[in-house]
Amino acid sequence: MPADPDLLAQLRPVRLPPELQVFAWADVFAAVALGILAALALLAVLRLATRLQETPLAVARRELAAARGLPVEQRLFRQAVLLDRLATERERASRRPGQTGSALARARATMGDALYRRGGAADPEAIDAAILEFAGSLRRSGRGA
């Protein structure tokens, strides 16, 4: 239905308050600032949603590689600390606290032989392998950090 030109001519023009008729840079800056704040909020939410979490195996590999150049005693200490931390994470994530897995038992036995056996030479590579096996079992079973 076409509009009647006479009817349109009789309409009064739209009147805005005088404050809204003037171009104001403050409004432009406020709109830009709100846009930047919205973008930063969206970026923070996306960063939280898409953050990759390291698996226990990746953490163990990184920490064991960092300890390779240390003297044997310091390396054994770092290995013991890492094994304890991985076991604690498993305890926290486990539904049955106090239960130890076979990989953890083997890692602890290897570490104990190196530390406490009389005349036993510590084999840091065997301890590394046992810790990596335990960390891998955490990933496979879905437990861990």
Short mmCIF file of N, CA, C and O in Angstrom, two decimals, residues 116-121:
data_model
loop_
_atom_site.label_atom_id
_atom_site.label_comp_id
_atom_site.label_asym_id
_atom_site.label_seq_id
_atom_site.Cartn_x
_atom_site.Cartn_y
_atom_site.Cartn_z
N TYR A 116 68.06 -46.71 49.93
CA TYR A 116 68.26 -47.38 51.23
C TYR A 116 69.05 -48.68 51.18
O TYR A 116 69.43 -49.20 52.22
N ARG A 117 69.26 -49.26 50.03
CA ARG A 117 69.98 -50.53 49.97
C ARG A 117 71.47 -50.26 50.21
O ARG A 117 72.05 -49.38 49.60
N ARG A 118 72.06 -51.09 51.09
CA ARG A 118 73.47 -50.91 51.43
C ARG A 118 74.33 -51.23 50.21
O ARG A 118 74.19 -52.28 49.59
N GLY A 119 75.18 -50.28 49.89
CA GLY A 119 76.09 -50.48 48.77
C GLY A 119 75.40 -50.43 47.41
O GLY A 119 76.05 -50.65 46.39
N GLY A 120 74.13 -50.15 47.41
CA GLY A 120 73.41 -50.09 46.14
C GLY A 120 73.68 -48.78 45.44
O GLY A 120 73.61 -47.71 46.02
N ALA A 121 74.03 -48.90 44.19
CA ALA A 121 74.27 -47.70 43.40
C ALA A 121 72.95 -47.23 42.81
O ALA A 121 72.18 -48.03 42.28
#
